[in-house]
Coordinates of C-alpha atoms in Angstrom, one line a residue:
Chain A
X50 CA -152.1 3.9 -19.1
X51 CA -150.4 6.2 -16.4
X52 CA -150.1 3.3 -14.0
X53 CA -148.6 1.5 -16.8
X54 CA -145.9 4.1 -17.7
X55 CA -145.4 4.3 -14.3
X56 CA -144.7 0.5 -14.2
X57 CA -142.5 0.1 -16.8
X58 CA -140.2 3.6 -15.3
X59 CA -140.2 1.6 -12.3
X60 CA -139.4 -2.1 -14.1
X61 CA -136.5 -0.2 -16.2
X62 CA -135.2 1.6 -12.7
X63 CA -135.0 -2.3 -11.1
X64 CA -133.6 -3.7 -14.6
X65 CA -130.8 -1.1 -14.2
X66 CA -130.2 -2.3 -10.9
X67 CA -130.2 -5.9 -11.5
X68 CA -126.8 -5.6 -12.4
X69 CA -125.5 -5.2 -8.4
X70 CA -128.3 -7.3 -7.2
X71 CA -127.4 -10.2 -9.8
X72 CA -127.0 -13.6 -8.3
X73 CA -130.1 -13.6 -6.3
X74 CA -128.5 -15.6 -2.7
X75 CA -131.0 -17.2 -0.3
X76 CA -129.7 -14.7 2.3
X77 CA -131.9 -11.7 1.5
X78 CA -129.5 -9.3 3.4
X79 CA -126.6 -10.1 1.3
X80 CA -126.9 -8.5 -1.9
X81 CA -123.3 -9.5 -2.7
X82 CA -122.6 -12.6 -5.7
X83 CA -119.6 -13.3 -3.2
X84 CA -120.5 -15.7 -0.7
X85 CA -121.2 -14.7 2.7
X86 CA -118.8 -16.9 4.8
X87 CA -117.5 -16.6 8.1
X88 CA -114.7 -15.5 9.9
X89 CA -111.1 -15.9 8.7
X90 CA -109.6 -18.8 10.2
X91 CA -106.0 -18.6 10.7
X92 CA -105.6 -22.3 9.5
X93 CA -107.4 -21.0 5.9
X94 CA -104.0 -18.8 5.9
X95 CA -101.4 -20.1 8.1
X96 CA -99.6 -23.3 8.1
X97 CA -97.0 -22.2 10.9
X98 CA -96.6 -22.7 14.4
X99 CA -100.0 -22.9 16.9
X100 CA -100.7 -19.8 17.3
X101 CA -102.1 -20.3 20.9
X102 CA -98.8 -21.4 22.3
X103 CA -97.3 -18.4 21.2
X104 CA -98.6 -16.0 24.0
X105 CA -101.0 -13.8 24.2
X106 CA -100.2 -10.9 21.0
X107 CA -101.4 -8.1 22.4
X108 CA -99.1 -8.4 25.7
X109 CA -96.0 -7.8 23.2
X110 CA -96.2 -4.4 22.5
X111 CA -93.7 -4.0 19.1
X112 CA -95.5 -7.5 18.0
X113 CA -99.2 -5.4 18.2
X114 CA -97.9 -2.6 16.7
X115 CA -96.6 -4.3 13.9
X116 CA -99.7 -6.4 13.7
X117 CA -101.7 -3.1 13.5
X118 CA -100.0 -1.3 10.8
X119 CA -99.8 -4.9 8.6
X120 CA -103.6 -5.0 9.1
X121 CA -104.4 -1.3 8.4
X122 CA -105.6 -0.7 5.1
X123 CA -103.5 2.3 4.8
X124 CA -100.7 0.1 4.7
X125 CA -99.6 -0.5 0.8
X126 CA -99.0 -4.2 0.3
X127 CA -95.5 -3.5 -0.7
X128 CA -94.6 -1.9 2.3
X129 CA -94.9 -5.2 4.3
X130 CA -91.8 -6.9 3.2
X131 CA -90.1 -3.8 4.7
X132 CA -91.6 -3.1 8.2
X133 CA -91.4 -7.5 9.0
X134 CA -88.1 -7.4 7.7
X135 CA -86.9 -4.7 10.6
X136 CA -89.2 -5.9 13.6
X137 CA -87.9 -10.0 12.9
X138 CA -84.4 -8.0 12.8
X139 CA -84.8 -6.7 16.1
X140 CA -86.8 -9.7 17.2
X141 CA -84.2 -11.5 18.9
X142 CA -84.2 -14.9 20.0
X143 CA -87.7 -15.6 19.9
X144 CA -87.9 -14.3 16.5
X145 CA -90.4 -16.8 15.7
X146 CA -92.8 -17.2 18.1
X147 CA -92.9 -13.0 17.9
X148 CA -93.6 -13.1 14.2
X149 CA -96.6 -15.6 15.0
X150 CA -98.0 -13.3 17.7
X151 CA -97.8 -10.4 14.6
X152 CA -99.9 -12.8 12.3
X153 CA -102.1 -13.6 15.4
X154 CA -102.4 -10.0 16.3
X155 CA -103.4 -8.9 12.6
X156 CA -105.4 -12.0 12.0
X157 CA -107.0 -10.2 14.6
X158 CA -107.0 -6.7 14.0
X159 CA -108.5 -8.0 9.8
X160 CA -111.2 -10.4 11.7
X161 CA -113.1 -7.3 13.9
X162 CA -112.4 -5.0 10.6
X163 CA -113.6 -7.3 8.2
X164 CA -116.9 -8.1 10.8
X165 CA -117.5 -4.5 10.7
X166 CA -117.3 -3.6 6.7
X167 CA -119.9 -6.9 6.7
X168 CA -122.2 -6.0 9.3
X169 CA -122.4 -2.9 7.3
X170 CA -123.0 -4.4 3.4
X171 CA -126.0 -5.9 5.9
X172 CA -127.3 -2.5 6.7
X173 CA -126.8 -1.3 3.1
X174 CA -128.6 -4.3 1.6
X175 CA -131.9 -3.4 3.9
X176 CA -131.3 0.5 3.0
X177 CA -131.8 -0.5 -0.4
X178 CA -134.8 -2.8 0.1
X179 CA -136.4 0.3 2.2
X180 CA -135.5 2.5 -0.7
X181 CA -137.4 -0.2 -3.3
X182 CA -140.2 -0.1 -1.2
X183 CA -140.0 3.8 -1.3
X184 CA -139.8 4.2 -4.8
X185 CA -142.7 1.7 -5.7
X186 CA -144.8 3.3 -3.3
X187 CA -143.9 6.2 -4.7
X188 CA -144.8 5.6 -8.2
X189 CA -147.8 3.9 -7.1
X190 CA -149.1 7.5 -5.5
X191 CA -148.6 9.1 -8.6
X192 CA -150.1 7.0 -11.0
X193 CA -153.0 6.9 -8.3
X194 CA -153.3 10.8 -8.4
X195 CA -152.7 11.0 -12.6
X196 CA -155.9 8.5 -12.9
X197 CA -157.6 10.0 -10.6
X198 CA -157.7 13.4 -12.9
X199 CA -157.4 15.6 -9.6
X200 CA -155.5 18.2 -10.9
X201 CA -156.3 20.5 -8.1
X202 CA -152.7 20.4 -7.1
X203 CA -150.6 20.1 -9.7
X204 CA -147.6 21.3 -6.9
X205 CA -148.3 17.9 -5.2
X206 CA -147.7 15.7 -8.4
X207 CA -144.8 17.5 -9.0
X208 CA -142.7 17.3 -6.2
X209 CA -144.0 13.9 -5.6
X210 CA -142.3 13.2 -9.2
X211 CA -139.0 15.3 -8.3
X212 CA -139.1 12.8 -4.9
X213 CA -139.1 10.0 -6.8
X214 CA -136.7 10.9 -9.2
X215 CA -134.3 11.5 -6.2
X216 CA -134.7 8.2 -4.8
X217 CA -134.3 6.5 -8.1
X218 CA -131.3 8.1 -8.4
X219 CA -130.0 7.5 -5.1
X220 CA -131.0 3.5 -5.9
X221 CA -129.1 3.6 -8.8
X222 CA -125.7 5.3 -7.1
X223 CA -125.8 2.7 -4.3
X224 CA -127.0 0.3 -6.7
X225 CA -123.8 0.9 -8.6
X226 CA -120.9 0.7 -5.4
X227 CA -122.4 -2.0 -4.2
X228 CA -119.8 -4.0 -6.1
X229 CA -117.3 -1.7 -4.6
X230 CA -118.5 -2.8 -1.3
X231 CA -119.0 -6.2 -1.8
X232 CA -115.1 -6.2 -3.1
X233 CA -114.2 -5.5 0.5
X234 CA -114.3 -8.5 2.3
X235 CA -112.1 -10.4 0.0
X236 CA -109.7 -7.4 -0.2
X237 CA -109.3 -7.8 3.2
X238 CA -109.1 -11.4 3.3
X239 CA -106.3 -11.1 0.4
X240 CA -104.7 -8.9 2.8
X241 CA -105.2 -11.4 5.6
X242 CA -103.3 -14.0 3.3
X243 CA -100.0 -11.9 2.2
X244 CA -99.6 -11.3 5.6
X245 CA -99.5 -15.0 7.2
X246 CA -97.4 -15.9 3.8
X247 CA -94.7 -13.2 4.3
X248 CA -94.0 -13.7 7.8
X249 CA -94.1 -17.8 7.2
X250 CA -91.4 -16.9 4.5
X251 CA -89.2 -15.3 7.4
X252 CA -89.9 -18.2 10.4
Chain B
X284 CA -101.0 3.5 -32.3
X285 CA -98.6 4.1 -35.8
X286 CA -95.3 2.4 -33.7
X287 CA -97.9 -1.3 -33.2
X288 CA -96.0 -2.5 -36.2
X289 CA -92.5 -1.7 -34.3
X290 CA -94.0 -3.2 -31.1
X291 CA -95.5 -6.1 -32.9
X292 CA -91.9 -7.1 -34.0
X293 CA -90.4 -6.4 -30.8
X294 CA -93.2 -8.4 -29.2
X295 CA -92.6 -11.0 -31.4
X296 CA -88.6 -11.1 -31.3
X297 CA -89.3 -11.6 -27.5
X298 CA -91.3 -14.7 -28.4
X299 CA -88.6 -16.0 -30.2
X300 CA -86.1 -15.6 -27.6
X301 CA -88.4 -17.3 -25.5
X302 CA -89.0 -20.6 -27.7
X303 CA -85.4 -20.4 -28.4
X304 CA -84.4 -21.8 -24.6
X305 CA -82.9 -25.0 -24.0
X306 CA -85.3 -27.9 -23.6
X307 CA -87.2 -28.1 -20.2
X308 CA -88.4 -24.6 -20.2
X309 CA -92.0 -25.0 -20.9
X310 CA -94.9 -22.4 -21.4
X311 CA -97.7 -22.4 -18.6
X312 CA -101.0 -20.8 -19.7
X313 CA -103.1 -19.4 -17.5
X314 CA -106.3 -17.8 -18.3
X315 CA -107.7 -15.0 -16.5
X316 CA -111.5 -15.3 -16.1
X317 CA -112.2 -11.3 -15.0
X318 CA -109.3 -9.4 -16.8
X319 CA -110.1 -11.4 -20.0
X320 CA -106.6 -12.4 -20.5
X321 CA -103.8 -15.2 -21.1
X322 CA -101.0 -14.7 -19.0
X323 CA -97.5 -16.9 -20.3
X324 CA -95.4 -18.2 -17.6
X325 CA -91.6 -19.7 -18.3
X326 CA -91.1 -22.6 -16.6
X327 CA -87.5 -22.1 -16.2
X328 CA -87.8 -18.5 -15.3
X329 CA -90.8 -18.6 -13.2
X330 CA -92.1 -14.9 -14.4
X331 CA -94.9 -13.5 -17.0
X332 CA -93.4 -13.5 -20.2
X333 CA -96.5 -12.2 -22.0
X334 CA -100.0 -11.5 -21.4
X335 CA -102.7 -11.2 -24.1
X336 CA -106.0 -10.3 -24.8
X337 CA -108.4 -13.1 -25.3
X338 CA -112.3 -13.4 -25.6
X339 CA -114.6 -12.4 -22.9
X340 CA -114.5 -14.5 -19.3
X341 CA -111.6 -16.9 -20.6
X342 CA -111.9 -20.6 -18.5
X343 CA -110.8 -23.6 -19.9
X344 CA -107.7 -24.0 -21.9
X345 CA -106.1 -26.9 -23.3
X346 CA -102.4 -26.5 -25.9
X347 CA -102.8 -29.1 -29.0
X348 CA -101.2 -32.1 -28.7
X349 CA -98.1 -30.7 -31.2
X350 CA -97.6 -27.5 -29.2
X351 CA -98.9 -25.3 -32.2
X352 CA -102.5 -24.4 -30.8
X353 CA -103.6 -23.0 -27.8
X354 CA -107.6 -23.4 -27.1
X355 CA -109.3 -21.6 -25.0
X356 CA -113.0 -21.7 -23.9
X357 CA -114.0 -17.7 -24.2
X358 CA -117.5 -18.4 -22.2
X359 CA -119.2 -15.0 -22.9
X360 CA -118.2 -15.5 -26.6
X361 CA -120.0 -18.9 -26.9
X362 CA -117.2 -20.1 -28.7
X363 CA -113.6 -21.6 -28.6
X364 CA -110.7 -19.5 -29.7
X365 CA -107.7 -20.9 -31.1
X366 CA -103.9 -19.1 -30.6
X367 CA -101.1 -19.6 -32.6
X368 CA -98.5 -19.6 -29.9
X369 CA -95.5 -18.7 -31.9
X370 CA -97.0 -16.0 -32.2
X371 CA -100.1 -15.5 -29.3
X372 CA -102.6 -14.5 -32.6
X373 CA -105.7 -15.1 -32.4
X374 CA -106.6 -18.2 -35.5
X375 CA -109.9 -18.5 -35.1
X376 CA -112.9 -18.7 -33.5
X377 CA -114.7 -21.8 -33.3
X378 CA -118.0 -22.8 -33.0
X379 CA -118.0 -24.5 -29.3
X380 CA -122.0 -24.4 -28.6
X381 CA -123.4 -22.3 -25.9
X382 CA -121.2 -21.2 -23.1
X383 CA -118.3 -23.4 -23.0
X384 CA -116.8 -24.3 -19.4
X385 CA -114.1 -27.1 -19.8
X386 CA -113.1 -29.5 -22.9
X387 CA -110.6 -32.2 -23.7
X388 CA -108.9 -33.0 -26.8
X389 CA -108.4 -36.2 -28.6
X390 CA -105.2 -37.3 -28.3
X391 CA -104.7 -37.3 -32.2
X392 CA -105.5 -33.4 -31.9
X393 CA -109.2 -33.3 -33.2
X394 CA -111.9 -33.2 -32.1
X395 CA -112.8 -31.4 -29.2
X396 CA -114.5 -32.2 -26.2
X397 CA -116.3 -29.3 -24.6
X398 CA -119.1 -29.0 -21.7
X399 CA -121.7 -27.0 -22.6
X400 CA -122.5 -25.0 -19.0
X401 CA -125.7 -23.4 -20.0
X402 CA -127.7 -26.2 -22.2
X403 CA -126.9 -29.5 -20.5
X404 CA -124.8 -30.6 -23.3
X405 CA -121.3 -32.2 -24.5
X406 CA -120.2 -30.8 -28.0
X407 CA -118.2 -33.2 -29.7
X408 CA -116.4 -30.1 -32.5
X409 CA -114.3 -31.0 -35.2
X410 CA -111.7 -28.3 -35.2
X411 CA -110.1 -28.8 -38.2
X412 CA -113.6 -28.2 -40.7
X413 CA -115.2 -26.2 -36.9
X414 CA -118.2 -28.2 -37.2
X415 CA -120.4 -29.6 -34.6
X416 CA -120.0 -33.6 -34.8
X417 CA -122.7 -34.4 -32.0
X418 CA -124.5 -32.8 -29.3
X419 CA -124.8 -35.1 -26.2
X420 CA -127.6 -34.5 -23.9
X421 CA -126.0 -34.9 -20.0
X422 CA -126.8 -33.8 -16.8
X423 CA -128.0 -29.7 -15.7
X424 CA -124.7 -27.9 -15.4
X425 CA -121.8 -29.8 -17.5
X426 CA -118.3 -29.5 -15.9
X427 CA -115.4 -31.4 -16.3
X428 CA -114.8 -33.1 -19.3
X429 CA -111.6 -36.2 -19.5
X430 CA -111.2 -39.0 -22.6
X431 CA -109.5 -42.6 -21.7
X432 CA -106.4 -42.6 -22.7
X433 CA -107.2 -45.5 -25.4
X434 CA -109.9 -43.0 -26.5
X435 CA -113.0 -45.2 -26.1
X436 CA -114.8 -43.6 -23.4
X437 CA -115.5 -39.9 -22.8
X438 CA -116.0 -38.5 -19.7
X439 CA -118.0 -35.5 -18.3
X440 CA -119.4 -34.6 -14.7
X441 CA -122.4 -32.7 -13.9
X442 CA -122.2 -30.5 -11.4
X443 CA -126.0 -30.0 -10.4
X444 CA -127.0 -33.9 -10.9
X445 CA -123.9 -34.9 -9.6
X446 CA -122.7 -37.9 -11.9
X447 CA -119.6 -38.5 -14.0
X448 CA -121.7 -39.7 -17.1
X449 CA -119.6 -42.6 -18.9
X450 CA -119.4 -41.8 -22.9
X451 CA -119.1 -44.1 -25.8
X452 CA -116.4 -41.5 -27.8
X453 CA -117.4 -43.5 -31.0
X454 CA -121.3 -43.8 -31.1
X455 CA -121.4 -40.7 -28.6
X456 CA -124.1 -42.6 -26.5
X457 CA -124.3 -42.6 -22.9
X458 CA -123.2 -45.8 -21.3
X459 CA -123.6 -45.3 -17.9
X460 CA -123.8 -42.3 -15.2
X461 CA -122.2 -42.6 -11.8
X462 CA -123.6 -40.9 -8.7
X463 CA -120.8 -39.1 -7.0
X464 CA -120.8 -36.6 -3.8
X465 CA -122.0 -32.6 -4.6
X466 CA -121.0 -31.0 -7.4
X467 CA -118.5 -32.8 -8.8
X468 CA -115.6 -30.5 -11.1
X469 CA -113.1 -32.3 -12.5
X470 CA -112.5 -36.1 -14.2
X471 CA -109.2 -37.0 -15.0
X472 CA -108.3 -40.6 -16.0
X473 CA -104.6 -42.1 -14.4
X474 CA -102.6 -42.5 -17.4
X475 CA -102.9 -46.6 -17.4
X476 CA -106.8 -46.1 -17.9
X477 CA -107.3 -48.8 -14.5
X478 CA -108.7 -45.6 -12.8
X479 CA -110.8 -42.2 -13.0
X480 CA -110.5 -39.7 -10.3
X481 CA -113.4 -37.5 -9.7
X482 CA -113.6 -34.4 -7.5
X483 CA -116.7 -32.7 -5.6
X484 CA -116.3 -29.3 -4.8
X485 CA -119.4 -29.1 -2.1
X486 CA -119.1 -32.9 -1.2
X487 CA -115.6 -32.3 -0.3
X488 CA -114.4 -35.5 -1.5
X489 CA -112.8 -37.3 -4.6
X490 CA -113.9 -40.1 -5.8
X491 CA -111.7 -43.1 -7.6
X492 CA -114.2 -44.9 -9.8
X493 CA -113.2 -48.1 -12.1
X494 CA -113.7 -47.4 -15.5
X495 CA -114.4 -50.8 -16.4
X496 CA -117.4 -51.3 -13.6
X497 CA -118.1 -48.4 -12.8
X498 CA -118.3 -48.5 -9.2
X499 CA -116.6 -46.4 -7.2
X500 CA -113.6 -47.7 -5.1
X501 CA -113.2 -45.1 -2.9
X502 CA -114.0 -42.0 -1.4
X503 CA -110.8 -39.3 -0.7
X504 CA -111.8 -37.0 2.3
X505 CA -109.7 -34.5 3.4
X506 CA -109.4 -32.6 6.8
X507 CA -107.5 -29.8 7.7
X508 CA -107.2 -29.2 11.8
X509 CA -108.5 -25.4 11.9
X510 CA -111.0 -25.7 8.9
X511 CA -114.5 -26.7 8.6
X512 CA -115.9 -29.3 6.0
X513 CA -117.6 -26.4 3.9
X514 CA -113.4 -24.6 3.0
X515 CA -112.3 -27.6 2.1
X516 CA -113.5 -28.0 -1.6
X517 CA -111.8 -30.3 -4.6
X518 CA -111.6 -28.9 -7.6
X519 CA -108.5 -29.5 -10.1
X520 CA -106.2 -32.8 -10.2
X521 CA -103.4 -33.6 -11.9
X522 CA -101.6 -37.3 -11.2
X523 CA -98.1 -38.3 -11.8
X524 CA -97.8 -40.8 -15.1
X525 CA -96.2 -43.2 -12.7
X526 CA -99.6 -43.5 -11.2
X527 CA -97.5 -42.9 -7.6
X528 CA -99.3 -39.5 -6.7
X529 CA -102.4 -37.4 -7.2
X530 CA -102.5 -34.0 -6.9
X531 CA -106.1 -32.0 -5.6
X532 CA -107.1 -28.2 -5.1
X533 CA -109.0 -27.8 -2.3
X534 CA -110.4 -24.2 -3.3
X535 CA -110.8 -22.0 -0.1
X536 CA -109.0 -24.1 2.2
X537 CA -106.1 -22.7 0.2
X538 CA -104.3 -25.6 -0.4
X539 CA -103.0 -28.6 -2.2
X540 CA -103.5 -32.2 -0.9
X541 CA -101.0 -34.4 -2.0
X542 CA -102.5 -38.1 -2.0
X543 CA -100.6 -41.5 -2.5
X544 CA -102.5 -42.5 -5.8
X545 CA -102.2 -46.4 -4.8
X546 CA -103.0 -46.2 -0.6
X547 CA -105.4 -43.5 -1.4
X548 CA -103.5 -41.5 2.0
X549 CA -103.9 -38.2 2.1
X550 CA -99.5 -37.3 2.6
X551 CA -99.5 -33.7 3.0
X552 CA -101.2 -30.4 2.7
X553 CA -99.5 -27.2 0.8
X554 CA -100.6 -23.7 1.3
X555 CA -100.5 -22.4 -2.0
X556 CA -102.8 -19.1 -2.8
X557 CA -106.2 -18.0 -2.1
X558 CA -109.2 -20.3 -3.9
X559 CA -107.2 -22.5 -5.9
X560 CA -108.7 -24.0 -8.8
X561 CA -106.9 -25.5 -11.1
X562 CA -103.2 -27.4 -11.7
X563 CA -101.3 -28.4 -14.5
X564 CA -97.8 -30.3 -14.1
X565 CA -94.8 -29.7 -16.9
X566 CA -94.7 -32.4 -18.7
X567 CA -91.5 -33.6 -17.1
X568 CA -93.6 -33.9 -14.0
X569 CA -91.0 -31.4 -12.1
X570 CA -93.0 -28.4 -11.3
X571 CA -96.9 -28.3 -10.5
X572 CA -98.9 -24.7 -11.4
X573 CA -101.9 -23.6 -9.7
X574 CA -104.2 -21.3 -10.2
X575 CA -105.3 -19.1 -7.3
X576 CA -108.6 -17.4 -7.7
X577 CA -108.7 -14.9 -4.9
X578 CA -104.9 -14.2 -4.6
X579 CA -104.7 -13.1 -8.6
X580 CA -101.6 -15.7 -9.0
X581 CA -100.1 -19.2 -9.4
X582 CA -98.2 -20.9 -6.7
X583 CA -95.2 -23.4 -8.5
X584 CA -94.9 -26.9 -6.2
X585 CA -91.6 -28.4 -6.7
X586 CA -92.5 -31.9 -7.0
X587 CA -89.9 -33.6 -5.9
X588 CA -89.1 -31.5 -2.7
X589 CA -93.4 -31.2 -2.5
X590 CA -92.0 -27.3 -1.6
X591 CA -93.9 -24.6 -2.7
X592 CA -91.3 -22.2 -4.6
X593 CA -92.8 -19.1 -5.7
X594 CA -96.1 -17.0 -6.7
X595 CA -96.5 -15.4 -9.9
X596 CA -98.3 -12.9 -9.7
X597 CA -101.0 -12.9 -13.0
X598 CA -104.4 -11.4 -14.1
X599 CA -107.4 -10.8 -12.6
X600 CA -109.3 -14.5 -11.5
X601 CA -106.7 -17.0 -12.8
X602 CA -108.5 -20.2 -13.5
X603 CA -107.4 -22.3 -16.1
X604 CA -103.7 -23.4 -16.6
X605 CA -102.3 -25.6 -19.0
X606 CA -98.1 -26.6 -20.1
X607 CA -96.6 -26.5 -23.4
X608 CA -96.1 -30.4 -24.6
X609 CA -92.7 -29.5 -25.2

């Protein structure tokens, strides 16, 4: 009857997950209902000039600097308009091909970022499973010490209980900004996107 | 919230305003599948003009033939909701059947077409006495849903068998059901009836079937230098009523394809927004809407000029978007 309470606490702790984890995906290290897809390509983005024949972005040192504060996420979306407005006003004659090397360089800059904040929704996902194993474990050894009547150490039992309720609750909190996580990716990509389509506005 | 009646009437004299501009201003509609919204676009202004609150996870809409009625599948209601759009008020709720995706109205303004996501189903509603006329058992995952334009055959695609399943709208029997490529979306008919166009979101193609045969007559790929197969995915497509040019969303490639409707060539490629899903042309064929999934707007094509003009920012998911008849 223990190991049955025990079972449903731990039933009702994964139902109250299931929320984040919903959309069960054949990658089991993506817990996100998003797609896991790769790398932004420019041409998903950018319908302007090549970027290769442009030159090499990072050799231009206002084009990277521009590229890096367009890519940062510190930068509000409204202040784009603004900072390409001034560098494409200083550009001078190869105002074009230096606004490409900007989109290359942040196209860039998003790519590495967005690699990273993916790499680590992959870390998180197998925190979690570890946790799941923890807690079912967990809730197993209880159950196992409440049948078997040995009361000798009540002490035990209860800090195994106060462990468990922990890790529940740290399930539950991650469980809960995973979605915030798994937002990420497309904010960045979002970002990726207002970026190619304001400087193609000024080519 | 004592001043609502003041901001009702203020609400509502800005309505009037707005259906008081000269002919060719239209009303877009665009329904916002996360922030569980309409939003109203101008045609002639090219902003928001109103957003309101609909049912939960808002997808397919369609306006009524006369301009009166604006439908809108409310998924997570299980049920169709019908606006007044004088006034954006909420009519009714009608019973659409379990979690409706897309419809398609009859020409003559009843009934209703609607694809049944969850059941495998086509729900053929009466709207005027909301009652079920006929259930019609398709294929898993019901989709897109389009009616000939003589009203004889109904159309609806299922996206996990992948067929465009052929209709009698009379007897509500299934003729025929057409293999097509992956998870096929959307079935529109050109307006002359000699063609259906089908699109595949994971096949990555369109397909033009005859109507009368049945047979498909060919296969629309698109390729984008810079993008692999799996971005480019078909979803929405409007044509021309001069049967001249189609139209297609190609989802995450973030594009528009614009095909010659009679060579079948793909012409040109326009970067609209992020995921776009869905298109609707005014009916004087001079602006094209889409809606862009990821981006939260619509992108407006000038047809003529095949520019795209501007991006309107919206809710939350845009998905649907349909134009005012007049």
């Amino acid at each position: 009857m223990v190991r049955l309470a025990s079972f449903v606490a731990f039933a009702l702790l994964l139902g109250a997950a299931a929320p984040a984890l919903a959309k069960p995906t054949d990658d089991p290290d993506w817990p996100c209902a998003q797609r896991r897809t790769g790398e932004i390509s420019a041409a998903a983005v950018w319908s302007g000039p090549d970027l290769a024949s442009a030159g090499r972005w990072d050799d231009d040192a206002g084009a990277a600097a521009l590229a890096r504060k367009l890519a940062s996420r510190r930068t509000q979306m409204t202040e784009m308009d603004g900072l390409i407005d001034e560098f494409a006003a200083s550009a001078g004659a190869d105002k074009s091909m230096r606004l490409t090397r900007v989109f290359a360089g942040a196209l860039d800059v998003i790519n590495s970022e967005r690699n990273r904040v993916i790499a680590g929704v992959v870390r998180y996902a197998r925190g979690q499973h570890r946790l799941a194993e923890k807690i079912r474990a967990e809730a197993d050894k209880i159950s196992d010490e409440q049948e078997s009547k040995d009361v000798s150490s009540p002490s035990a039992l209860d800090d195994a209980s106060s462990s468990l309720k922990w890790d529940k609750r740290i399930f539950d909190d991650r469980s809960r900004a995973l979605s915030y996580v798994c937002e990420t990716p497309i904010l960045l990509e979002r970002r990726a996107f207002e970026i190619a389509r304001k400087i193609q506005q000024r080519l | 919230m004592r001043g609502s009646g003041i901001w009702g009437a203020l609400a509502l004299s800005g309505l009037w305003a707005v259906s008081a501009l000269p002919a060719g201003a239209y009303q877009i509609y665009v329904t916002n599948e996360k922030s569980n919204s309409v939003s109203v676009i101008d045609s002639e202004k090219l902003t928001v003009v109103k957003t309101v609150k609909v049912g939960r996870r808002p997808r397919g809409v369609l306006v009524s033939p006369d301009g009166k009625n604006l439908y809108i599948c409310a998924s997570d209601e299980n049920g169709v909701e019908v606006i007044d759009t004088s006034t954006m008020k909420l009519l009714r709720t009608l019973d659409s059947g379990k979690d409706p995706e897309q419809f398609t109205m009859n020409p003559s303004g009843n009934p209703l077409y609607i694809s049944n996501e969850d059941n495998s189903e086509v729900t053929v509603l009466d709207v005027e006495k909301n009652q079920i006329v006929a259930r019609v058992p398709v294929g898993v995952e019901p989709e897109g849903m389009a009616l000939s334009p003589d009203g004889n055959v109904l159309v609806n695609t299922s996206e996990t068998t992948s067929m465009a399943h052929f209709i009698d709208a009379h007897t509500f029997k299934l003729i025929d059901s057409v293999l097509v490529d992956k998870r096929p979306r959307v079935a529109v008919f050109s307006k002359d009836g000699s063609r259906l166009w089908v699109s595949s979101e994971v096949g990555g193609a369109v397909a033009v079937i005859d109507p009368k045969t049945h047979k498909i007559i060919k296969k629309i790929k698109f390729e984008i230098p810079g993008l692999t197969r799996e971005e480019i995915q078909p979803v929405g497509i409007r044509l021309t009523s001069d049967g001249k040019t189609a139209f297609v969303a190609l989802g995450p490639a973030n594009r528009v394809a614009v095909v010659d409707a009679e060579t079948f060539e793909v012409r040109k490629f326009l970067l609209v927004g992020q995921r776009v899903w869905h298109l609707a042309l005014t009916p004087d064929e001079k602006l094209l809407f889409t809606t862009n999934g990821n981006s939260n707007d619509v992108s407006v094509i000038d047809v003529a000029s095949l520019k795209v003009i501007k991006s309107i920012p919206v809710g939350q998911s845009p998905l649907g978007v349909a134009s005012s008849p007049n």
